[in-house]
Amino acid sequence: MTKPPKTAITPIRAEDYPEWYQQIIKASDLAEKSPVRGCMVIKPWGYALWENIVHGMDDMFKATGVKNAYFPLFIPLSFLEKEAEHVEGFAKECAVVTHHRLEKNAQGGLVPAGELAEPLVVRPTSETIIGDSFSKWVSSYRDLPILINQWANVVRWEMRTRIFLRTSEFLWQEGHTAHATAEEAVERTHMMLDVYARFVENFLAIPVIRGRKTPTERFPGAVDTLCIEAMMQDRKALQAGTSHFLGQNFAVASGIRFQNAREEEEFAWTTSWGSSTRLIGGLIMTHSDDDGLVLPPRIASAHVVLLPIYRAEADHQRVMDYTTQLAADLRTQRYHDRSIQVEIDDRDIGGARGWDWVKKGIPLRIEIGPKDIEKDALFVGRRDRGPREKTSIPRTRFLQEVTAMLDDIQHLLYERARMFQETHTHKLDDRKAFEAYFTPRDSERPEIHGGFALSHWCGDARCEKQIKEKLNVTIRCIPMETIREEGGCVCCGRPSSERVVWAKAY
Ligand SMILES: [Zn+2]
């Protein structure tokens, strides 16, 4: 007999965080690498997370008047050429279709043939092709605003990829709106950032900082990029959603014109905003521990797993009947916007079964054996507590309290993540202290370095560049809730009137 491992995942976070992340994905059965480099196969336990993200977010979009539509995967090359800054931003990572059929060669292999007159770009994002449609849909101010979202996949040919965080193909939503005035478009840009912030905080239990990007970090072609930034457990930042005010740049490029109330012709003002399967990477890195994935109940692939236990064959039927009835009772209850999702696992594999569900991060594990049935009680384990910590609870009380228990876990995970972010956020004014903060010195205790630094910045892109080259640290955002405060740029010492968020980032 081997001793049970101290933790279900090796390596643990403190040993090798990137490898821990890969092992969590494997152990929880979320996704796997595909035969195509940089792409991923999302397995059912992982795809359920995406479906819950889609449902939750889609409802919030629709509540603001947004409607869904679908635009083509292929974008004519000439469309990308229309907006110079935009094409510059994406040119290096575009997949391009140049042929439209295959032919057999002399060796019996297949080769591309039938060259296209104009190459097609596999969408890296859809501003240009949606702009083309908008130009046909809009002629009068009465046609505005247009509020469109699409759920789709996009391709960005990434050189260094990591499942969920950076993949060549990923799933996302992209919202695109057109407005008659700049004020209305700016208001929409903020409104959608607020949707992202509320979704990520309430569903994913990830606390975020709302802010705006510096010109260096802006979306190619945007006038202003707003973002939400979260802190992962390795204290690096993850951008969890962005909302762009595009001014009239894309309207001019795509010809989105309208007649205003005074019958003058004007260009529309547009926005775009997106979030992706990257959120799942953020979810994993915010909550999971050395025993596996930890899922906040509001986004969890399922809420409860029932684990029937019987040694004697005579108990089998009785235990299974009790289990099935409990599952049915649970499924009649609602937890927020869906019914309680129950899994039953009756595999006869001993202790590995319970550990499987710990690793999969399900919020509640319920053991049901003949002795529990006699007492009409359940043996309940919560994923926010230690894996061996379980409590016996009368069945009727459990049924009454299950939704409150799930909410409690949800709240606790959020609080834990908020505390973590707070603990690892520091105001740093001195360049030396700033550099030391971002330079891991003591490899025995990597946890004492890094996080978010709230430091002054003079507004000069050269200072950003210098810090990035030296420390690989960037300005994640200029926070919305900034406290105006005089100080000196952490890089050059010149005067600055507000602190910005600096961090290493995914
Ligand atoms: Zn400076």
CSV table of N, CA and C in Angstrom, one decimal, residues 227-359:
chain,number,residue,atom,x,y,z
A,227,CYS,N,-10.6,48.2,-19.5
A,227,CYS,CA,-10.3,46.8,-19.3
A,227,CYS,C,-10.6,46.5,-17.8
A,228,ILE,N,-10.8,45.2,-17.5
A,228,ILE,CA,-10.8,44.7,-16.2
A,228,ILE,C,-9.6,43.8,-16.0
A,229,GLU,N,-8.9,44.0,-14.9
A,229,GLU,CA,-7.7,43.3,-14.6
A,229,GLU,C,-7.8,42.5,-13.3
A,230,ALA,N,-7.4,41.2,-13.3
A,230,ALA,CA,-7.5,40.4,-12.1
A,230,ALA,C,-6.1,39.9,-11.7
A,231,MET,N,-6.0,39.5,-10.5
A,231,MET,CA,-4.7,39.0,-10.0
A,231,MET,C,-4.8,37.5,-9.8
A,232,MET,N,-3.8,36.8,-10.5
A,232,MET,CA,-3.8,35.3,-10.4
A,232,MET,C,-3.0,34.9,-9.1
A,233,GLN,N,-3.0,33.6,-8.8
A,233,GLN,CA,-2.3,33.3,-7.5
A,233,GLN,C,-0.8,33.3,-7.6
A,234,ASP,N,-0.2,33.5,-8.8
A,234,ASP,CA,1.2,33.7,-8.9
A,234,ASP,C,1.5,35.3,-8.9
A,235,ARG,N,0.4,36.0,-8.6
A,235,ARG,CA,0.4,37.5,-8.5
A,235,ARG,C,0.6,38.2,-9.8
A,236,LYS,N,0.5,37.5,-10.9
A,236,LYS,CA,0.5,38.1,-12.2
A,236,LYS,C,-0.9,38.6,-12.6
A,237,ALA,N,-1.0,39.6,-13.4
A,237,ALA,CA,-2.3,40.1,-13.8
A,237,ALA,C,-2.8,39.4,-15.0
A,238,LEU,N,-4.1,39.3,-15.1
A,238,LEU,CA,-4.8,38.7,-16.2
A,238,LEU,C,-5.9,39.7,-16.7
A,239,GLN,N,-5.8,40.1,-17.9
A,239,GLN,CA,-6.8,40.9,-18.5
A,239,GLN,C,-8.1,40.1,-18.8
A,240,ALA,N,-9.2,40.4,-18.1
A,240,ALA,CA,-10.3,39.5,-18.2
A,240,ALA,C,-11.5,40.0,-19.1
A,241,GLY,N,-11.3,41.2,-19.7
A,241,GLY,CA,-12.3,41.7,-20.6
A,241,GLY,C,-11.9,43.1,-21.0
A,242,THR,N,-12.2,43.4,-22.3
A,242,THR,CA,-11.9,44.8,-22.8
A,242,THR,C,-13.1,45.4,-23.5
A,243,SER,N,-13.1,46.7,-23.4
A,243,SER,CA,-14.2,47.4,-24.1
A,243,SER,C,-13.6,48.6,-24.8
A,244,HIS,N,-13.8,48.8,-26.1
A,244,HIS,CA,-13.0,49.8,-26.8
A,244,HIS,C,-14.0,50.9,-27.4
A,245,PHE,N,-13.6,52.1,-27.2
A,245,PHE,CA,-14.2,53.2,-27.9
A,245,PHE,C,-13.4,53.5,-29.2
A,246,LEU,N,-14.0,53.3,-30.3
A,246,LEU,CA,-13.3,53.3,-31.6
A,246,LEU,C,-13.3,54.7,-32.3
A,247,GLY,N,-14.0,55.6,-31.6
A,247,GLY,CA,-14.2,56.9,-32.3
A,247,GLY,C,-14.9,56.7,-33.6
A,248,GLN,N,-14.4,57.5,-34.6
A,248,GLN,CA,-14.9,57.3,-36.0
A,248,GLN,C,-14.0,56.6,-36.9
A,249,ASN,N,-12.9,56.0,-36.3
A,249,ASN,CA,-11.8,55.4,-37.1
A,249,ASN,C,-12.4,54.3,-38.0
A,250,PHE,N,-13.1,53.4,-37.4
A,250,PHE,CA,-13.6,52.2,-38.2
A,250,PHE,C,-14.8,52.6,-39.1
A,251,ALA,N,-15.6,53.6,-38.6
A,251,ALA,CA,-16.7,54.1,-39.4
A,251,ALA,C,-16.2,54.8,-40.7
A,252,VAL,N,-15.1,55.5,-40.6
A,252,VAL,CA,-14.5,56.1,-41.8
A,252,VAL,C,-14.0,55.0,-42.7
A,253,ALA,N,-13.2,54.1,-42.1
A,253,ALA,CA,-12.6,53.0,-42.9
A,253,ALA,C,-13.7,52.2,-43.6
A,254,SER,N,-14.9,51.9,-42.9
A,254,SER,CA,-15.9,51.1,-43.5
A,254,SER,C,-17.0,51.8,-44.2
A,255,GLY,N,-17.0,53.2,-44.1
A,255,GLY,CA,-18.1,54.0,-44.7
A,255,GLY,C,-19.4,53.9,-44.0
A,256,ILE,N,-19.4,53.9,-42.6
A,256,ILE,CA,-20.6,53.9,-41.9
A,256,ILE,C,-21.1,55.3,-41.7
A,257,ARG,N,-21.9,55.8,-42.7
A,257,ARG,CA,-22.4,57.2,-42.7
A,257,ARG,C,-23.9,57.2,-42.4
A,258,PHE,N,-24.3,58.3,-41.9
A,258,PHE,CA,-25.8,58.5,-41.6
A,258,PHE,C,-26.1,60.0,-41.8
A,259,GLN,N,-27.4,60.2,-42.1
A,259,GLN,CA,-27.9,61.6,-42.1
A,259,GLN,C,-28.4,61.9,-40.7
A,260,ASN,N,-27.9,63.0,-40.2
A,260,ASN,CA,-28.4,63.4,-38.9
A,260,ASN,C,-29.7,64.2,-39.0
A,261,ALA,N,-30.3,64.6,-37.8
A,261,ALA,CA,-31.6,65.2,-37.8
A,261,ALA,C,-31.7,66.5,-38.7
A,262,ARG,N,-30.5,67.1,-38.9
A,262,ARG,CA,-30.4,68.3,-39.7
A,262,ARG,C,-30.1,68.0,-41.1
A,263,GLU,N,-30.2,66.7,-41.5
A,263,GLU,CA,-30.0,66.2,-42.8
A,263,GLU,C,-28.6,66.4,-43.3
A,264,GLU,N,-27.6,66.4,-42.4
A,264,GLU,CA,-26.2,66.5,-42.7
A,264,GLU,C,-25.7,65.1,-42.6
A,265,GLU,N,-24.7,64.8,-43.5
A,265,GLU,CA,-24.1,63.5,-43.5
A,265,GLU,C,-23.0,63.4,-42.4
A,266,GLU,N,-22.9,62.4,-41.6
A,266,GLU,CA,-21.9,62.2,-40.6
A,266,GLU,C,-21.4,60.8,-40.6
A,267,PHE,N,-20.2,60.6,-40.0
A,267,PHE,CA,-19.8,59.2,-39.7
A,267,PHE,C,-20.3,58.8,-38.4
A,268,ALA,N,-20.6,57.5,-38.2
A,268,ALA,CA,-21.0,57.0,-36.9
A,268,ALA,C,-19.9,56.9,-36.0
A,269,TRP,N,-20.2,56.7,-34.7
A,269,TRP,CA,-19.2,56.4,-33.7
A,269,TRP,C,-19.4,55.0,-33.2
A,270,THR,N,-18.3,54.2,-33.2
A,270,THR,CA,-18.4,52.8,-32.9
A,270,THR,C,-17.7,52.3,-31.7
A,271,THR,N,-18.1,51.1,-31.2
A,271,THR,CA,-17.4,50.5,-30.0
A,271,THR,C,-17.2,49.0,-30.4
A,272,SER,N,-16.3,48.4,-29.7
A,272,SER,CA,-16.3,46.9,-29.7
A,272,SER,C,-15.8,46.4,-28.3
A,273,TRP,N,-16.2,45.2,-28.0
A,273,TRP,CA,-15.9,44.7,-26.6
A,273,TRP,C,-15.9,43.2,-26.7
A,274,GLY,N,-14.9,42.6,-26.0
A,274,GLY,CA,-14.8,41.1,-26.1
A,274,GLY,C,-14.3,40.5,-24.8
A,275,SER,N,-14.7,39.2,-24.7
A,275,SER,CA,-14.1,38.3,-23.6
A,275,SER,C,-14.1,36.9,-24.2
A,276,SER,N,-13.3,36.1,-23.6
A,276,SER,CA,-13.0,34.8,-24.3
A,276,SER,C,-12.9,33.6,-23.3
A,277,THR,N,-12.5,32.5,-23.9
A,277,THR,CA,-12.3,31.3,-23.1
A,277,THR,C,-11.1,31.5,-22.1
A,278,ARG,N,-10.3,32.6,-22.3
A,278,ARG,CA,-9.3,33.0,-21.4
A,278,ARG,C,-9.8,33.1,-20.0
A,279,LEU,N,-11.1,33.4,-19.9
A,279,LEU,CA,-11.8,33.6,-18.5
A,279,LEU,C,-11.7,32.3,-17.8
A,280,ILE,N,-11.7,31.1,-18.5
A,280,ILE,CA,-11.6,29.8,-17.8
A,280,ILE,C,-10.2,29.7,-17.2
A,281,GLY,N,-9.2,30.1,-18.0
A,281,GLY,CA,-7.8,30.1,-17.5
A,281,GLY,C,-7.7,31.0,-16.2
A,282,GLY,N,-8.4,32.1,-16.2
A,282,GLY,CA,-8.4,33.0,-15.0
A,282,GLY,C,-9.1,32.4,-13.9
A,283,LEU,N,-10.2,31.7,-14.2
A,283,LEU,CA,-10.9,31.0,-13.1
A,283,LEU,C,-10.1,29.9,-12.4
A,284,ILE,N,-9.4,29.2,-13.2
A,284,ILE,CA,-8.5,28.1,-12.7
A,284,ILE,C,-7.4,28.7,-11.8
A,285,MET,N,-6.8,29.8,-12.3
A,285,MET,CA,-5.6,30.3,-11.6
A,285,MET,C,-6.0,31.2,-10.4
A,286,THR,N,-7.2,31.6,-10.3
A,286,THR,CA,-7.7,32.4,-9.2
A,286,THR,C,-8.0,31.5,-8.0
A,287,HIS,N,-8.7,30.4,-8.2
A,287,HIS,CA,-9.3,29.6,-7.1
A,287,HIS,C,-8.7,28.3,-6.8
A,288,SER,N,-8.1,27.6,-7.8
A,288,SER,CA,-7.6,26.3,-7.6
A,288,SER,C,-6.5,26.1,-6.6
A,289,ASP,N,-6.4,24.9,-6.0
A,289,ASP,CA,-5.4,24.7,-5.0
A,289,ASP,C,-4.5,23.5,-5.3
A,290,ASP,N,-3.8,23.0,-4.3
A,290,ASP,CA,-2.9,21.9,-4.6
A,290,ASP,C,-3.6,20.6,-4.7
A,291,ASP,N,-4.9,20.5,-4.5
A,291,ASP,CA,-5.7,19.3,-4.6
A,291,ASP,C,-6.5,19.3,-5.9
A,292,GLY,N,-6.4,20.4,-6.7
A,292,GLY,CA,-7.1,20.4,-8.0
A,292,GLY,C,-7.9,21.7,-8.2
A,293,LEU,N,-8.8,21.6,-9.1
A,293,LEU,CA,-9.7,22.7,-9.5
A,293,LEU,C,-10.6,23.0,-8.4
A,294,VAL,N,-10.9,24.3,-8.2
A,294,VAL,CA,-12.0,24.8,-7.3
A,294,VAL,C,-12.9,25.6,-8.1
A,295,LEU,N,-14.2,25.2,-8.2
A,295,LEU,CA,-15.2,25.9,-9.0
A,295,LEU,C,-16.2,26.7,-8.1
A,296,PRO,N,-16.3,28.0,-8.4
A,296,PRO,CA,-17.4,28.8,-7.7
A,296,PRO,C,-18.7,28.2,-8.2
A,297,PRO,N,-19.7,28.0,-7.3
A,297,PRO,CA,-20.9,27.4,-7.6
A,297,PRO,C,-21.7,28.0,-8.8
A,298,ARG,N,-21.6,29.3,-8.9
A,298,ARG,CA,-22.4,30.0,-9.9
A,298,ARG,C,-22.0,29.7,-11.3
A,299,ILE,N,-20.7,29.2,-11.5
A,299,ILE,CA,-20.2,28.9,-12.8
A,299,ILE,C,-19.9,27.4,-13.0
A,300,ALA,N,-20.0,26.7,-11.8
A,300,ALA,CA,-19.5,25.3,-11.8
A,300,ALA,C,-20.2,24.4,-12.9
A,301,SER,N,-19.5,23.5,-13.4
A,301,SER,CA,-20.0,22.6,-14.4
A,301,SER,C,-21.2,21.7,-13.9
A,302,ALA,N,-21.1,21.4,-12.6
A,302,ALA,CA,-22.2,20.8,-11.8
A,302,ALA,C,-22.0,21.2,-10.4
A,303,HIS,N,-23.1,21.2,-9.6
A,303,HIS,CA,-23.0,21.7,-8.2
A,303,HIS,C,-22.7,20.6,-7.1
A,304,VAL,N,-23.3,19.4,-7.3
A,304,VAL,CA,-23.2,18.4,-6.3
A,304,VAL,C,-22.9,17.0,-7.0
A,305,VAL,N,-22.1,16.3,-6.4
A,305,VAL,CA,-21.9,14.9,-6.8
A,305,VAL,C,-22.4,13.9,-5.7
A,306,LEU,N,-23.1,12.9,-6.0
A,306,LEU,CA,-23.6,11.9,-5.1
A,306,LEU,C,-22.7,10.7,-5.3
A,307,LEU,N,-22.2,10.2,-4.1
A,307,LEU,CA,-21.3,9.1,-4.2
A,307,LEU,C,-21.9,7.9,-3.3
A,308,PRO,N,-22.7,7.1,-3.9
A,308,PRO,CA,-23.3,5.9,-3.2
A,308,PRO,C,-22.2,5.0,-2.7
A,309,ILE,N,-22.3,4.5,-1.5
A,309,ILE,CA,-21.3,3.5,-0.9
A,309,ILE,C,-22.0,2.3,-0.4
A,310,TYR,N,-21.6,1.2,-0.9
A,310,TYR,CA,-22.2,-0.1,-0.4
A,310,TYR,C,-21.2,-1.2,-0.5
A,311,ARG,N,-21.0,-1.9,0.6
A,311,ARG,CA,-20.0,-3.0,0.5
A,311,ARG,C,-20.8,-4.3,0.1
A,312,ALA,N,-21.9,-4.6,0.9
A,312,ALA,CA,-22.6,-5.8,0.6
A,312,ALA,C,-23.6,-5.6,-0.6
A,313,GLU,N,-23.6,-6.6,-1.4
A,313,GLU,CA,-24.5,-6.5,-2.6
A,313,GLU,C,-26.0,-6.2,-2.2
A,314,ALA,N,-26.3,-6.8,-1.0
A,314,ALA,CA,-27.7,-6.6,-0.5
A,314,ALA,C,-28.1,-5.2,-0.3
A,315,ASP,N,-27.1,-4.3,-0.1
A,315,ASP,CA,-27.4,-2.9,0.2
A,315,ASP,C,-27.5,-2.1,-1.1
A,316,HIS,N,-27.0,-2.7,-2.2
A,316,HIS,CA,-26.9,-2.0,-3.5
A,316,HIS,C,-28.2,-1.2,-3.9
A,317,GLN,N,-29.3,-2.0,-4.0
A,317,GLN,CA,-30.6,-1.4,-4.4
A,317,GLN,C,-31.1,-0.3,-3.5
A,318,ARG,N,-31.0,-0.5,-2.2
A,318,ARG,CA,-31.4,0.4,-1.2
A,318,ARG,C,-30.7,1.8,-1.3
A,319,VAL,N,-29.3,1.6,-1.4
A,319,VAL,CA,-28.5,2.8,-1.5
A,319,VAL,C,-28.7,3.6,-2.8
A,320,MET,N,-28.9,2.8,-3.9
A,320,MET,CA,-29.1,3.5,-5.2
A,320,MET,C,-30.4,4.2,-5.3
A,321,ASP,N,-31.5,3.5,-4.7
A,321,ASP,CA,-32.8,4.1,-4.7
A,321,ASP,C,-32.8,5.5,-3.9
A,322,TYR,N,-32.1,5.4,-2.8
A,322,TYR,CA,-32.0,6.6,-1.9
A,322,TYR,C,-31.3,7.7,-2.7
A,323,THR,N,-30.2,7.3,-3.4
A,323,THR,CA,-29.4,8.3,-4.1
A,323,THR,C,-30.2,8.9,-5.3
A,324,THR,N,-30.9,8.1,-6.0
A,324,THR,CA,-31.7,8.6,-7.1
A,324,THR,C,-32.7,9.5,-6.7
A,325,GLN,N,-33.4,9.2,-5.5
A,325,GLN,CA,-34.4,10.1,-5.0
A,325,GLN,C,-33.8,11.4,-4.6
A,326,LEU,N,-32.7,11.4,-3.9
A,326,LEU,CA,-32.0,12.6,-3.5
A,326,LEU,C,-31.7,13.5,-4.7
A,327,ALA,N,-31.1,12.8,-5.8
A,327,ALA,CA,-30.8,13.6,-7.0
A,327,ALA,C,-32.1,14.3,-7.5
A,328,ALA,N,-33.2,13.5,-7.6
A,328,ALA,CA,-34.4,14.1,-8.1
A,328,ALA,C,-34.9,15.3,-7.2
A,329,ASP,N,-34.8,15.1,-5.9
A,329,ASP,CA,-35.2,16.2,-5.0
A,329,ASP,C,-34.3,17.5,-5.2
A,330,LEU,N,-33.0,17.2,-5.4
A,330,LEU,CA,-32.1,18.4,-5.6
A,330,LEU,C,-32.4,19.1,-6.9
A,331,ARG,N,-32.7,18.3,-7.9
A,331,ARG,CA,-32.9,18.9,-9.2
A,331,ARG,C,-34.1,19.7,-9.3
A,332,THR,N,-35.0,19.6,-8.4
A,332,THR,CA,-36.2,20.4,-8.4
A,332,THR,C,-35.9,21.8,-7.9
A,333,GLN,N,-34.8,21.9,-7.2
A,333,GLN,CA,-34.5,23.3,-6.7
A,333,GLN,C,-33.7,24.1,-7.7
A,334,ARG,N,-33.9,25.4,-7.6
A,334,ARG,CA,-33.1,26.3,-8.4
A,334,ARG,C,-32.0,27.0,-7.6
A,335,TYR,N,-30.8,27.1,-8.3
A,335,TYR,CA,-29.7,27.9,-7.7
A,335,TYR,C,-29.5,29.0,-8.7
A,336,HIS,N,-29.8,30.3,-8.3
A,336,HIS,CA,-29.8,31.4,-9.2
A,336,HIS,C,-30.5,31.1,-10.5
A,337,ASP,N,-29.8,31.2,-11.6
A,337,ASP,CA,-30.5,31.1,-12.9
A,337,ASP,C,-30.6,29.7,-13.5
A,338,ARG,N,-30.3,28.7,-12.7
A,338,ARG,CA,-30.4,27.3,-13.3
A,338,ARG,C,-30.8,26.4,-12.2
A,339,SER,N,-31.3,25.1,-12.5
A,339,SER,CA,-31.6,24.2,-11.5
A,339,SER,C,-30.3,23.6,-11.0
A,340,ILE,N,-30.3,23.0,-9.8
A,340,ILE,CA,-29.1,22.4,-9.2
A,340,ILE,C,-28.7,21.3,-10.1
A,341,GLN,N,-27.4,21.3,-10.5
A,341,GLN,CA,-26.9,20.3,-11.4
A,341,GLN,C,-26.2,19.2,-10.5
A,342,VAL,N,-26.8,18.0,-10.7
A,342,VAL,CA,-26.3,16.8,-9.9
A,342,VAL,C,-25.6,15.8,-10.7
A,343,GLU,N,-24.5,15.3,-10.3
A,343,GLU,CA,-23.9,14.1,-10.9
A,343,GLU,C,-24.0,12.9,-9.9
A,344,ILE,N,-24.2,11.7,-10.5
A,344,ILE,CA,-24.1,10.5,-9.6
A,344,ILE,C,-22.9,9.7,-10.1
A,345,ASP,N,-22.1,9.3,-9.2
A,345,ASP,CA,-20.9,8.5,-9.6
A,345,ASP,C,-20.9,7.2,-8.8
A,346,ASP,N,-21.3,6.1,-9.4
A,346,ASP,CA,-21.4,4.9,-8.7
A,346,ASP,C,-20.2,3.9,-9.1
A,347,ARG,N,-19.2,4.5,-9.7
A,347,ARG,CA,-18.0,3.6,-10.0
A,347,ARG,C,-17.4,2.9,-8.8
A,348,ASP,N,-17.1,1.7,-9.0
A,348,ASP,CA,-16.5,0.9,-7.8
A,348,ASP,C,-15.0,1.0,-7.9
A,349,ILE,N,-14.4,2.2,-7.6
A,349,ILE,CA,-12.9,2.3,-7.7
A,349,ILE,C,-12.3,2.8,-6.4
A,350,GLY,N,-13.0,2.6,-5.3
A,350,GLY,CA,-12.5,2.9,-3.9
A,350,GLY,C,-12.3,4.4,-3.7
A,351,GLY,N,-11.3,4.8,-3.0
A,351,GLY,CA,-11.0,6.2,-2.6
A,351,GLY,C,-10.7,7.1,-3.7
A,352,ALA,N,-10.3,6.5,-4.9
A,352,ALA,CA,-9.9,7.4,-6.0
A,352,ALA,C,-11.1,8.1,-6.5
A,353,ARG,N,-12.3,7.6,-6.3
A,353,ARG,CA,-13.6,8.2,-6.8
A,353,ARG,C,-13.8,9.6,-6.1
A,354,GLY,N,-13.7,9.6,-4.8
A,354,GLY,CA,-13.9,10.9,-4.1
A,354,GLY,C,-12.8,11.9,-4.5
A,355,TRP,N,-11.6,11.4,-4.6
A,355,TRP,CA,-10.5,12.3,-5.1
A,355,TRP,C,-10.7,12.9,-6.5
A,356,ASP,N,-11.3,12.0,-7.3
A,356,ASP,CA,-11.5,12.5,-8.7
A,356,ASP,C,-12.4,13.8,-8.7
A,357,TRP,N,-13.4,13.8,-7.8
A,357,TRP,CA,-14.3,14.9,-7.7
A,357,TRP,C,-13.7,16.1,-7.0
A,358,VAL,N,-12.8,15.8,-6.0
A,358,VAL,CA,-12.0,16.9,-5.4
A,358,VAL,C,-11.2,17.6,-6.5
A,359,LYS,N,-10.5,16.8,-7.4
A,359,LYS,CA,-9.7,17.4,-8.4
A,359,LYS,C,-10.5,18.1,-9.5
